[in-house]
Short mmCIF file of C-alpha atoms in Angstrom, two decimals:
data_model
loop_
_atom_site.label_atom_id
_atom_site.label_comp_id
_atom_site.label_asym_id
_atom_site.label_seq_id
_atom_site.Cartn_x
_atom_site.Cartn_y
_atom_site.Cartn_z
CA MET A 81 9.71 16.81 -37.45
CA SER A 82 8.41 19.43 -35.17
CA THR A 83 10.42 22.87 -33.79
CA PRO A 84 11.71 21.99 -30.17
CA GLU A 85 10.46 24.25 -27.85
CA HIS A 86 12.40 27.18 -26.65
CA LEU A 87 12.66 27.62 -22.81
CA VAL A 88 14.05 30.39 -21.15
CA PHE A 89 14.65 29.83 -17.73
CA ILE A 90 15.69 33.25 -15.76
CA THR A 91 18.10 33.03 -12.99
CA GLY A 92 21.05 34.53 -10.77
CA ARG A 93 24.31 34.32 -10.63
CA MET A 94 24.82 31.38 -8.01
CA ALA A 95 22.30 29.03 -9.47
CA LYS A 96 23.30 29.61 -13.04
CA ALA A 97 26.25 27.04 -13.11
CA ARG A 98 23.96 24.05 -11.77
CA LEU A 99 21.01 25.58 -14.06
CA GLU A 100 23.34 24.88 -16.78
CA LYS A 101 24.51 21.61 -16.17
CA VAL A 102 21.03 20.35 -15.71
CA ALA A 103 19.46 22.03 -18.76
CA ALA A 104 22.01 20.08 -20.83
CA THR A 105 20.92 16.88 -19.86
CA LEU A 106 17.28 18.22 -21.79
CA PRO A 107 16.58 16.10 -24.93
CA ALA A 108 17.48 18.45 -27.99
CA ASP A 109 14.60 17.17 -30.10
CA ARG A 110 11.97 18.20 -27.24
CA PHE A 111 13.40 21.29 -25.80
CA ALA A 112 15.80 24.32 -26.76
CA TRP A 113 17.05 26.48 -24.09
CA SER A 114 18.78 29.58 -22.93
CA ILE A 115 19.43 30.92 -19.64
CA ALA A 116 18.98 34.31 -18.74
CA ASP A 117 20.83 35.84 -15.70
CA ALA A 118 19.31 38.68 -14.46
CA GLY A 119 22.58 39.82 -12.88
CA VAL A 120 21.72 39.32 -9.14
CA LYS A 121 23.57 37.07 -6.92
CA VAL A 122 20.26 35.05 -5.26
CA ALA A 123 17.51 34.01 -7.53
CA ALA A 124 15.04 33.73 -5.13
CA LEU A 125 15.39 37.61 -4.09
CA MET A 126 14.81 38.68 -7.93
CA THR A 127 11.41 41.08 -8.10
CA GLU A 128 8.97 41.51 -11.01
CA GLU A 129 11.00 44.89 -11.27
CA ILE A 130 14.22 43.56 -11.72
CA ILE A 131 13.19 40.83 -14.17
CA ARG A 132 11.27 43.47 -16.24
CA ARG A 133 14.01 46.17 -16.59
CA ARG A 134 17.22 43.72 -16.80
CA VAL A 135 16.04 40.99 -18.78
CA THR A 136 16.07 40.32 -22.77
CA ILE A 137 14.09 37.27 -23.87
CA PRO A 138 15.98 36.02 -27.29
CA GLU A 139 14.43 35.89 -30.37
CA GLY A 140 12.49 32.18 -31.04
CA ALA A 141 11.70 31.64 -27.12
CA THR A 142 8.43 30.18 -26.15
CA ARG A 143 7.97 29.81 -22.57
CA ILE A 144 9.55 31.49 -19.83
CA VAL A 145 10.40 29.93 -16.58
CA LEU A 146 10.84 31.68 -13.23
CA PRO A 147 12.47 30.17 -10.20
CA GLY A 148 10.31 28.34 -7.90
CA ARG A 149 11.12 30.45 -5.04
CA CYS A 150 10.88 33.59 -7.17
CA ARG A 151 8.14 35.52 -5.88
CA ALA A 152 7.45 37.34 -8.85
CA ASN A 153 4.31 37.50 -10.61
CA PRO A 154 4.07 35.09 -13.23
CA GLU A 155 1.01 36.38 -15.11
CA ALA A 156 2.20 40.56 -14.59
CA LEU A 157 5.56 39.42 -16.29
CA ALA A 158 3.65 37.22 -18.92
CA GLN A 159 2.23 40.47 -20.43
CA HIS A 160 5.50 42.54 -20.34
CA PHE A 161 7.11 39.59 -22.37
CA GLY A 162 4.49 38.65 -24.86
CA LEU A 163 5.22 34.98 -23.67
CA PRO A 164 3.65 32.08 -21.18
CA VAL A 165 6.08 32.51 -17.63
CA GLU A 166 5.12 30.44 -15.17
CA ARG A 167 7.12 29.30 -11.69
CA GLY A 168 9.21 26.00 -11.92
CA PRO A 169 10.46 23.83 -9.58
CA ASP A 170 11.87 25.05 -6.23
CA GLU A 171 15.05 23.05 -6.75
CA ILE A 172 16.90 22.63 -10.10
CA VAL A 173 17.32 18.90 -9.72
CA ASP A 174 13.52 18.72 -10.56
CA LEU A 175 13.56 20.51 -13.70
CA PRO A 176 13.33 17.51 -15.49
CA ALA A 177 10.82 16.11 -14.31
CA TYR A 178 8.70 19.62 -14.00
CA LEU A 179 8.80 19.14 -17.87
CA GLY A 180 7.34 16.16 -18.18
CA LEU A 181 10.37 13.75 -18.80
CA ALA A 182 9.25 11.57 -16.21
CA GLY A 183 7.09 10.16 -18.38
CA ARG A 184 3.23 11.28 -17.42
CA THR A 185 1.71 14.06 -16.41
CA VAL A 186 0.90 14.24 -12.60
CA ASP A 187 -2.88 15.21 -11.87
CA LEU A 188 -3.97 15.00 -8.34
CA SER A 189 -7.22 16.61 -8.21
CA ARG A 190 -9.54 13.67 -8.78
CA HIS A 191 -10.58 10.31 -7.20
CA ASP A 192 -13.05 7.80 -7.05
CA LEU A 193 -12.63 6.66 -2.98
CA ARG A 194 -15.75 8.54 -0.84
CA ILE A 195 -14.38 8.75 2.88
CA PHE A 196 -16.57 8.03 5.79
CA SER A 197 -15.44 10.10 8.64
CA GLU A 198 -16.51 8.51 12.25
CA ILE A 199 -16.99 10.42 15.36
CA VAL A 200 -16.76 7.48 17.09
CA ASP A 201 -18.11 9.08 20.86
CA ALA A 202 -20.99 11.10 19.36
CA SER A 203 -23.20 10.29 22.05
CA LYS A 204 -21.10 11.75 24.65
CA MET A 205 -20.81 14.55 22.68
CA ASN A 206 -23.54 17.81 22.31
CA PRO A 207 -25.15 18.67 18.78
CA ASP A 208 -22.81 21.91 18.47
CA GLN A 209 -19.42 19.92 19.43
CA ILE A 210 -20.45 17.69 16.99
CA LEU A 211 -21.33 20.19 13.91
CA ALA A 212 -17.98 21.78 14.68
CA LYS A 213 -16.23 17.83 14.52
CA GLY A 214 -17.91 17.33 11.41
CA LEU A 215 -17.11 20.64 9.72
CA ASP A 216 -13.29 20.26 10.89
CA LEU A 217 -13.51 17.01 9.35
CA ALA A 218 -15.35 17.85 6.16
CA ARG A 219 -12.32 20.79 5.81
CA ARG A 220 -9.86 18.11 6.17
CA GLY A 221 -11.25 15.56 3.46
CA ALA A 222 -13.77 13.74 4.72
CA ASP A 223 -17.19 13.50 2.63
CA VAL A 224 -19.49 11.65 5.17
CA ILE A 225 -19.94 12.29 8.60
CA ASP A 226 -20.25 8.74 10.14
CA LEU A 227 -21.88 9.23 14.07
CA GLY A 228 -21.11 6.31 15.53
CA GLY A 229 -22.82 4.55 18.60
CA LEU A 230 -21.61 3.06 21.50
CA PRO A 231 -22.89 -0.25 22.99
CA ASP A 232 -24.81 0.63 26.52
CA THR A 233 -25.18 4.50 26.20
CA ASP A 234 -28.15 6.02 25.22
CA PHE A 235 -27.95 8.82 22.49
CA PRO A 236 -31.04 10.79 22.93
CA HIS A 237 -29.65 13.85 20.58
CA LEU A 238 -29.15 11.55 17.61
CA GLU A 239 -31.54 12.92 15.75
CA ASP A 240 -30.89 16.60 16.47
CA CYS A 241 -27.19 15.82 15.34
CA VAL A 242 -28.30 14.27 11.97
CA ARG A 243 -30.33 17.41 10.97
CA LEU A 244 -27.52 19.77 12.37
CA LEU A 245 -25.30 18.06 10.11
CA LYS A 246 -27.70 17.67 7.35
CA GLY A 247 -28.48 21.63 7.57
CA ALA A 248 -24.73 22.28 7.13
CA GLY A 249 -24.43 20.82 4.05
CA LEU A 250 -22.82 17.34 5.28
CA LYS A 251 -23.79 14.14 4.24
CA VAL A 252 -24.15 11.91 7.43
CA SER A 253 -24.28 8.19 7.93
CA VAL A 254 -25.28 6.14 11.34
CA ASP A 255 -23.14 3.70 12.63
CA SER A 256 -24.50 1.72 15.46
CA PHE A 257 -25.54 -2.17 16.76
CA SER A 258 -29.09 -0.62 17.91
CA LEU A 259 -31.30 -1.08 15.22
CA ASP A 260 -33.74 1.23 17.08
CA GLU A 261 -30.54 4.13 16.74
CA LEU A 262 -30.27 3.14 12.69
CA THR A 263 -34.63 3.57 12.62
CA ARG A 264 -34.33 6.87 14.20
CA GLY A 265 -31.40 8.05 12.43
CA ALA A 266 -32.83 7.03 8.64
CA LYS A 267 -36.15 8.64 10.07
CA ALA A 268 -34.22 12.20 10.59
CA GLY A 269 -32.49 11.83 7.34
CA ALA A 270 -28.84 10.23 7.28
CA ASP A 271 -27.85 9.30 4.18
CA PHE A 272 -26.17 5.73 5.18
CA LEU A 273 -27.00 3.16 7.63
CA LEU A 274 -24.17 1.04 8.99
CA SER A 275 -23.95 -2.02 9.02
CA LEU A 276 -26.84 -4.04 8.44
CA ASN A 277 -26.80 -7.80 8.25
CA GLU A 278 -29.38 -10.33 6.83
CA ASP A 279 -30.99 -10.27 10.23
CA THR A 280 -31.65 -6.66 10.21
CA LEU A 281 -32.34 -6.00 6.78
CA ASP A 282 -35.62 -5.04 6.92
CA LEU A 283 -35.12 -2.17 7.85
CA ALA A 284 -33.52 -1.33 4.39
CA PHE A 285 -36.84 -1.56 2.85
CA GLU A 286 -38.57 1.03 5.39
CA THR A 287 -36.40 3.93 4.49
CA ASP A 288 -34.16 5.89 1.49
CA ALA A 289 -31.10 5.38 3.69
CA VAL A 290 -28.47 3.50 1.62
CA PRO A 291 -27.49 0.50 3.65
CA VAL A 292 -23.97 -0.85 4.47
CA LEU A 293 -23.75 -4.71 4.15
CA VAL A 294 -21.77 -6.73 6.83
CA PRO A 295 -21.83 -10.70 7.40
CA VAL A 296 -23.70 -11.70 10.21
CA ARG A 297 -20.15 -12.76 11.86
CA PRO A 298 -16.64 -12.04 10.13
CA ASP A 299 -15.59 -15.67 8.45
CA ASP A 300 -19.25 -16.00 7.14
CA LEU A 301 -19.11 -14.61 3.98
CA ALA A 302 -22.14 -17.00 3.02
CA SER A 303 -24.52 -14.83 5.25
CA LEU A 304 -23.20 -11.30 2.96
CA ASP A 305 -24.15 -13.16 0.01
CA ARG A 306 -27.16 -13.62 0.80
CA ALA A 307 -28.03 -10.09 1.87
CA ILE A 308 -26.30 -8.94 -0.99
CA GLU A 309 -28.92 -11.35 -3.40
CA ARG A 310 -31.56 -9.83 -1.63
CA MET A 311 -30.56 -6.39 -1.99
CA GLU A 312 -29.76 -6.99 -5.92
CA LYS A 313 -33.08 -8.22 -6.38
CA SER A 314 -34.72 -5.55 -4.99
CA GLY A 315 -33.25 -2.84 -7.50
CA ARG A 316 -32.37 -0.62 -4.11
CA PRO A 317 -28.50 1.07 -3.38
CA TYR A 318 -26.67 -0.93 -1.06
CA MET A 319 -22.81 -1.48 -0.28
CA ALA A 320 -21.02 -4.53 1.24
CA ASP A 321 -18.39 -4.51 3.74
CA PRO A 322 -17.11 -7.97 4.27
CA ILE A 323 -15.21 -6.32 6.88
CA LEU A 324 -11.39 -5.78 7.44
CA GLU A 325 -9.60 -7.81 10.77
CA PRO A 326 -6.74 -6.65 13.10
CA ILE A 327 -3.15 -8.44 12.07
CA HIS A 328 -3.01 -12.06 14.37
CA PHE A 329 -7.12 -11.80 14.61
CA GLY A 330 -7.99 -12.71 11.28
CA PHE A 331 -6.43 -9.87 8.79
CA VAL A 332 -5.01 -12.03 5.99
CA GLU A 333 -8.01 -14.08 5.92
CA SER A 334 -10.22 -10.75 5.38
CA ILE A 335 -8.50 -9.34 2.79
CA THR A 336 -9.13 -12.68 0.95
CA ARG A 337 -12.75 -12.14 1.93
CA TYR A 338 -12.79 -8.96 -0.33
CA HIS A 339 -11.25 -10.77 -3.37
CA GLU A 340 -13.51 -13.27 -3.12
CA THR A 341 -16.60 -10.73 -2.54
CA ARG A 342 -15.42 -8.97 -5.69
CA ARG A 343 -15.11 -11.98 -7.64
CA ARG A 344 -18.51 -13.30 -6.69
CA TRP A 345 -19.99 -9.80 -7.22
CA PRO A 346 -17.76 -7.45 -9.89
CA GLY A 347 -20.23 -4.76 -10.17
CA ILE A 348 -21.43 -3.89 -6.42
CA GLU A 349 -20.39 -0.79 -4.29
CA MET A 350 -18.09 -1.83 -1.66
CA MET A 351 -16.97 -0.43 1.89
CA MET A 352 -13.51 -1.28 3.38
CA GLY A 353 -13.01 -0.31 7.36
CA THR A 354 -9.94 0.66 7.52
CA GLY A 355 -9.71 1.92 11.42
CA ASN A 356 -8.87 -1.76 12.63
CA LEU A 357 -5.30 -1.32 10.99
CA THR A 358 -4.49 2.31 11.21
CA GLU A 359 -5.69 2.26 14.71
CA LEU A 360 -4.79 -1.44 15.79
CA THR A 361 -1.22 -1.31 14.76
CA GLU A 362 1.57 1.13 15.93
CA ALA A 363 3.07 1.65 12.79
CA ASP A 364 3.27 4.84 11.30
CA SER A 365 -0.45 5.09 9.52
CA LEU A 366 0.77 6.69 6.49
CA GLY A 367 2.19 3.78 5.05
CA VAL A 368 -0.60 1.55 6.31
CA THR A 369 -2.91 3.86 4.84
CA ALA A 370 -1.69 3.92 1.51
CA LEU A 371 -1.02 -0.26 1.53
CA LEU A 372 -4.99 -0.27 2.28
CA VAL A 373 -6.21 2.62 -0.33
CA GLY A 374 -4.10 0.69 -2.77
CA MET A 375 -5.74 -2.59 -2.23
CA CYS A 376 -9.17 -0.77 -2.20
CA SER A 377 -7.77 1.20 -5.55
CA GLU A 378 -7.35 -2.90 -7.10
CA LEU A 379 -10.06 -3.96 -5.70
CA SER A 380 -12.61 -1.21 -6.92
CA VAL A 381 -13.38 -0.72 -3.43
CA ARG A 382 -14.92 2.67 -3.30
CA ASN A 383 -15.97 3.69 -0.10
CA VAL A 384 -13.65 3.59 2.96
CA LEU A 385 -14.47 4.01 7.11
CA ILE A 386 -12.05 5.44 9.13
CA VAL A 387 -11.70 6.42 12.42
CA GLN A 388 -9.34 8.50 14.64
CA VAL A 389 -8.72 7.59 18.13
CA SER A 390 -5.15 6.96 18.63
CA ASN A 391 -2.86 10.10 18.96
CA HIS A 392 -0.42 8.45 16.02
CA THR A 393 -3.36 8.64 13.59
CA ARG A 394 -4.61 11.76 14.06
CA ARG A 395 -3.84 12.56 10.12
CA THR A 396 -5.92 9.78 8.93
CA VAL A 397 -8.10 12.05 7.40
CA GLU A 398 -5.65 13.85 5.20
CA GLU A 399 -3.56 10.33 4.58
CA HIS A 400 -6.72 8.81 3.23
CA ASP A 401 -7.44 11.64 1.19
CA ALA A 402 -3.68 11.94 -0.04
CA ALA A 403 -3.38 8.16 -0.86
CA ARG A 404 -6.90 8.27 -2.84
CA ARG A 405 -5.43 10.84 -4.92
CA VAL A 406 -2.26 8.92 -5.65
CA MET A 407 -3.96 5.86 -6.37
CA TYR A 408 -6.27 7.09 -8.94
CA ALA A 409 -4.01 8.70 -10.58
CA ALA A 410 -1.69 5.42 -11.07
CA LYS A 411 -4.30 3.25 -12.12
CA ALA A 412 -5.06 5.87 -14.61
CA ASP A 413 -2.00 5.65 -15.89
CA SER A 414 -1.52 2.01 -15.49
CA ALA A 415 1.73 2.41 -13.47
CA LEU A 416 3.01 1.83 -10.03
CA PRO A 417 2.03 4.04 -7.53
CA LYS A 418 5.74 6.12 -7.96
CA GLY A 419 6.48 9.80 -9.03
CA TYR A 420 3.15 11.37 -7.84
CA GLY A 421 4.39 13.33 -5.13
CA ARG A 422 5.35 13.48 -1.85
CA SER A 423 2.49 13.36 -0.10
CA LEU A 424 2.50 9.98 0.63
CA LEU A 425 6.44 10.43 1.86
CA ALA A 426 6.91 11.69 5.31
CA LEU A 427 10.07 10.08 6.84
CA HIS A 428 12.15 9.94 3.74
CA ASP A 429 12.26 11.57 0.47
CA LYS A 430 13.08 10.08 -3.16
CA ARG A 431 15.43 12.35 -3.37
CA PRO A 432 16.87 14.01 -0.34
CA TYR A 433 19.54 15.78 -1.48
CA VAL A 434 19.97 18.55 -4.32
CA GLN A 435 23.33 18.88 -4.39
CA THR A 436 26.59 16.78 -4.02
CA PRO A 437 29.43 17.83 -1.57
CA ASP A 438 31.76 18.97 -5.28
CA GLU A 439 28.76 21.30 -5.63
CA ILE A 440 28.57 22.75 -2.36
CA ALA A 441 32.21 23.19 -2.26
CA ALA A 442 32.35 24.84 -5.17
CA GLN A 443 29.40 27.16 -4.05
CA ALA A 444 31.29 27.65 -0.47
CA ALA A 445 34.52 29.07 -3.01
CA GLU A 446 32.51 31.73 -4.48
CA VAL A 447 31.62 33.13 -1.06
CA LYS A 448 32.97 36.48 -0.20
CA ASP A 449 30.74 37.65 2.46
CA PRO A 450 30.61 36.38 6.41
CA ASN A 451 27.59 35.11 6.25
CA TYR A 452 26.43 31.52 6.87
CA ARG A 453 25.17 29.14 4.14
CA ILE A 454 23.66 25.75 5.22
CA ALA A 455 23.18 22.67 2.96
CA VAL A 456 22.74 19.05 3.50
CA ALA A 457 24.20 16.57 1.20
CA GLU A 458 24.82 12.75 1.73
CA ASP A 459 28.06 13.04 3.75
CA GLY A 460 26.34 15.37 5.79
CA ILE A 461 25.73 19.10 6.99
CA HIS A 462 28.04 21.45 5.70
CA VAL A 463 28.40 25.26 6.96
CA PHE A 464 30.42 28.10 5.18
CA ASN A 465 30.90 31.60 4.41
CA ARG A 466 33.85 33.17 3.04
CA ASP A 467 36.13 32.52 6.13
CA THR A 468 35.07 28.94 6.77
CA HIS A 469 33.71 25.65 5.09
CA ALA A 470 32.90 22.68 7.97
CA ILE A 471 31.10 19.70 7.27
CA GLY A 472 29.54 17.72 10.00
CA THR A 473 26.80 15.37 11.32
CA ASP A 474 26.02 16.81 15.01
CA ALA A 475 24.47 20.40 14.79
CA MET A 476 25.72 21.59 18.09
CA ALA A 477 29.27 20.36 17.58
CA PHE A 478 29.54 22.98 14.75
CA PHE A 479 29.23 26.16 17.58
CA PRO A 480 32.95 26.59 17.98
CA ASP A 481 33.47 27.33 14.28
CA LEU A 482 30.87 29.87 14.26
CA ASP A 483 31.60 33.50 15.20
CA VAL A 484 28.36 34.10 16.77
CA ALA A 485 29.00 34.05 20.22
CA GLN A 486 28.37 37.81 20.39
CA ASP A 487 25.43 37.86 18.74
CA GLY A 488 22.24 35.80 20.49
CA ALA A 489 19.85 36.31 18.10
CA HIS A 490 21.95 34.98 15.24
CA ALA A 491 23.52 31.89 17.13
CA PHE A 492 19.50 30.94 17.99
CA TYR A 493 18.71 31.17 14.40
CA LEU A 494 22.00 29.50 13.36
CA GLY A 495 21.11 26.68 16.31
CA GLY A 496 17.16 26.26 14.78
CA GLU A 497 18.27 25.66 11.19
CA LEU A 498 21.54 23.23 12.24
CA THR A 499 18.91 21.28 14.24
CA LYS A 500 16.55 21.10 11.07
CA ALA A 501 19.34 20.67 8.80
CA GLU A 502 20.72 17.37 11.07
CA THR A 503 16.76 16.07 11.16
CA ALA A 504 16.91 16.01 7.60
CA TRP A 505 20.05 14.14 7.01
CA ARG A 506 19.72 11.29 9.52
CA LEU A 507 15.82 10.90 7.89
CA GLY A 508 17.02 11.26 4.18
CA LYS A 509 15.02 14.42 3.51
CA ARG A 510 15.30 17.62 1.60
CA TYR A 511 16.57 20.15 3.73
CA VAL A 512 16.69 24.13 2.27
CA GLN A 513 17.83 26.90 4.52
CA ASP A 514 14.65 29.07 6.09
CA GLU A 515 12.15 26.88 4.76
CA ALA A 516 10.16 23.76 6.70
CA LEU A 517 10.62 20.60 6.14
CA VAL A 518 8.06 18.76 4.12
CA TRP A 519 6.47 16.17 5.67
CA GLY A 520 3.70 15.04 3.39
CA ALA A 521 0.38 14.27 4.41
CA ALA A 522 1.76 13.94 8.05
CA ALA A 523 1.66 17.18 8.11
CA ASP A 524 0.03 20.83 7.35
CA ALA A 525 2.17 22.56 4.87
CA GLU A 526 2.68 26.42 5.07
CA ILE A 527 0.40 28.41 2.81
CA GLU A 528 1.94 30.70 1.47
CA ASP A 529 1.91 34.25 -1.39
CA THR A 530 4.09 33.14 -3.95
CA THR A 531 4.31 36.35 -5.52
CA ALA A 532 5.62 38.01 -2.02
CA PHE A 533 8.75 37.65 0.20
CA LYS A 534 8.28 36.42 3.25
CA LYS A 535 8.15 38.63 6.48
CA ALA A 536 11.39 38.36 8.90
CA GLY A 537 10.62 35.80 12.11
CA HIS A 538 11.68 37.14 15.27
CA THR A 539 15.60 36.56 15.03
CA LYS A 540 15.57 38.43 11.89
CA HIS A 541 14.37 41.61 12.71
CA SER A 542 17.25 43.28 14.85
CA GLY A 543 20.65 41.91 16.37
CA PRO A 544 22.33 42.50 19.59
CA ASP A 545 22.61 45.97 19.13
CA GLY A 546 19.03 46.44 17.83
CA ALA A 547 19.91 47.48 14.23
CA SER A 548 17.42 46.67 11.56
CA ARG A 549 17.75 43.62 9.75
CA ASP A 550 15.00 44.44 7.13
CA THR A 551 15.99 43.88 3.45
CA THR A 552 17.05 46.53 0.89
CA SER A 553 17.18 45.89 -2.45
CA PRO A 554 18.50 42.86 -4.16
CA GLU A 555 19.85 44.93 -6.82
CA ALA A 556 23.06 46.07 -4.34
CA ASP A 557 25.45 43.68 -5.56
CA ALA A 558 24.07 42.91 -9.28
CA GLY A 559 26.59 42.49 -11.76
CA ARG A 560 25.72 42.75 -15.70
CA PRO A 561 22.43 40.63 -16.55
CA GLU A 562 23.18 38.29 -19.91
CA THR A 563 21.03 35.72 -21.64
CA LEU A 564 23.34 32.67 -22.39
CA GLY A 565 22.32 29.52 -24.84
CA PRO A 566 23.88 26.20 -24.38
CA GLY A 567 27.82 26.50 -24.88
CA GLU A 568 28.17 30.44 -24.45
CA THR A 569 30.16 31.79 -21.58
CA SER A 570 29.77 34.36 -19.74
CA ALA A 571 31.76 37.85 -19.32
CA ALA A 572 31.58 37.66 -15.45
CA ASP A 573 32.57 33.70 -15.29
CA ALA A 574 36.19 34.86 -16.67
CA VAL A 575 36.46 37.45 -13.92
CA SER A 576 36.69 36.89 -9.70
CA GLU A 577 34.16 39.09 -8.09
CA VAL A 578 34.89 41.75 -6.05
CA PRO A 579 32.58 42.44 -2.99
CA SER A 580 31.68 45.69 -2.63
CA GLU A 581 31.71 47.66 0.45
CA ALA A 582 27.87 48.64 -0.43
CA GLY A 583 26.89 45.39 -1.09
CA ALA A 584 23.70 43.43 0.28
CA ARG A 585 24.21 40.46 2.12
CA ILE A 586 22.65 37.30 3.25
CA VAL A 587 21.76 37.20 7.10
CA CYS A 588 19.37 34.74 8.67
CA GLY A 589 17.71 33.92 5.42
CA LYS A 590 17.12 37.82 4.59
CA LEU A 591 18.74 40.32 2.55
CA VAL A 592 20.44 43.19 4.72
CA PRO A 593 22.65 46.10 4.02
CA ALA A 594 26.53 46.07 4.60
CA GLY A 595 27.32 46.93 8.32
CA LYS A 596 24.23 45.93 9.73
CA ALA A 597 24.76 42.00 9.71
#
């Protein structure tokens, strides 16, 4: 039987009890563990220097895990301790999943679905505008830029646009009902032509562009079969698109055509145009996209044509990109698309509450300073400091309980945070004070340097008297550092904490010297 891996979790005093509780649930046959309390109150404020000077690693340790919000450099600490050091999850409750106890290792770096992103009004845009749009779509995740032609609208600069996009290193397709436009696009170097049927298929043999085949009419699957047969005999590459239709206008029947085409032609490349669902259904598009990409995954449809016209589909490229990665990973694991991250969860989180009301109450009882903490649990929003612990569901109703009437900057900050907390509670999303809500693929996440502390915002620079609110040393209220194994008791747990007049405190999410809050 192999020796369990010995993990050392580095943390601060406030998080130690919760970390100990979660660590105790780790399977003993896989993990031994120790908790290294660096002696600071807030784990997220530990610095690389603090950890180097104040943490002792026990004999036999094999790996060191930092809190997710700790801004120390893991590589530098690994050199110092001579052990692997990594940044763990932001929330302690996610530690078992982080350690692989959810049954799988999640890898979302791969996919097998190519995204064609259509510029629907390309004929009305000049070449420079089209290039800028194409580059933006590619940045968001598109693999092919599709130039859409409009009926009864000339596209005299089609060739220039194809060459410009190709010159920028982009793959290009031309999508038009006009055989003339398709021919011109192919001669200019387009990689794909959308869409040819059995009546216009001769063009496929006059160019190197890969054709996408469609039925003459959506319900005429036999015409698609005949076009496929001709391409199969030629040995030339192609794709087949049975045409996805909108809800109440043939949607279910069109899904059966995709299934039937795959049954008849098991090995061919196929395409699905998802816009008839995402654009023409006034529902949050992320869920619709996840469902359609799941169908593509089951049917091995490895190409999608997407479009963004309506405002409610403004993130359709990012949504398809996220969905293709989740579905690929789940299919590779022969698993349900569950437990593969939060990218497909925009409105609600699977585990929205990281603390119970009792855990928050215990934390509130330990607070010895006047600065407000905000947390969200199943019973509502909790606001607490040494003098009060209020619970409610209406952000504005907290104001009479908060002693900030004479501190406009602090009141402004708390109003913003409480409103965010109310949004999180009402939707069932995770709330973390001073952190943005996570909206999955529906919104860009902040890109931050995980080795540096965040800069102070406008309400954190100064108070009503103009006094600076920048940080001082996180060690201003440091206690004795300790490293404890399972079942061991900290000496600090046996005595009450006596607040120091010189102690630093958290104000508006920032550590500040006493007397300046």
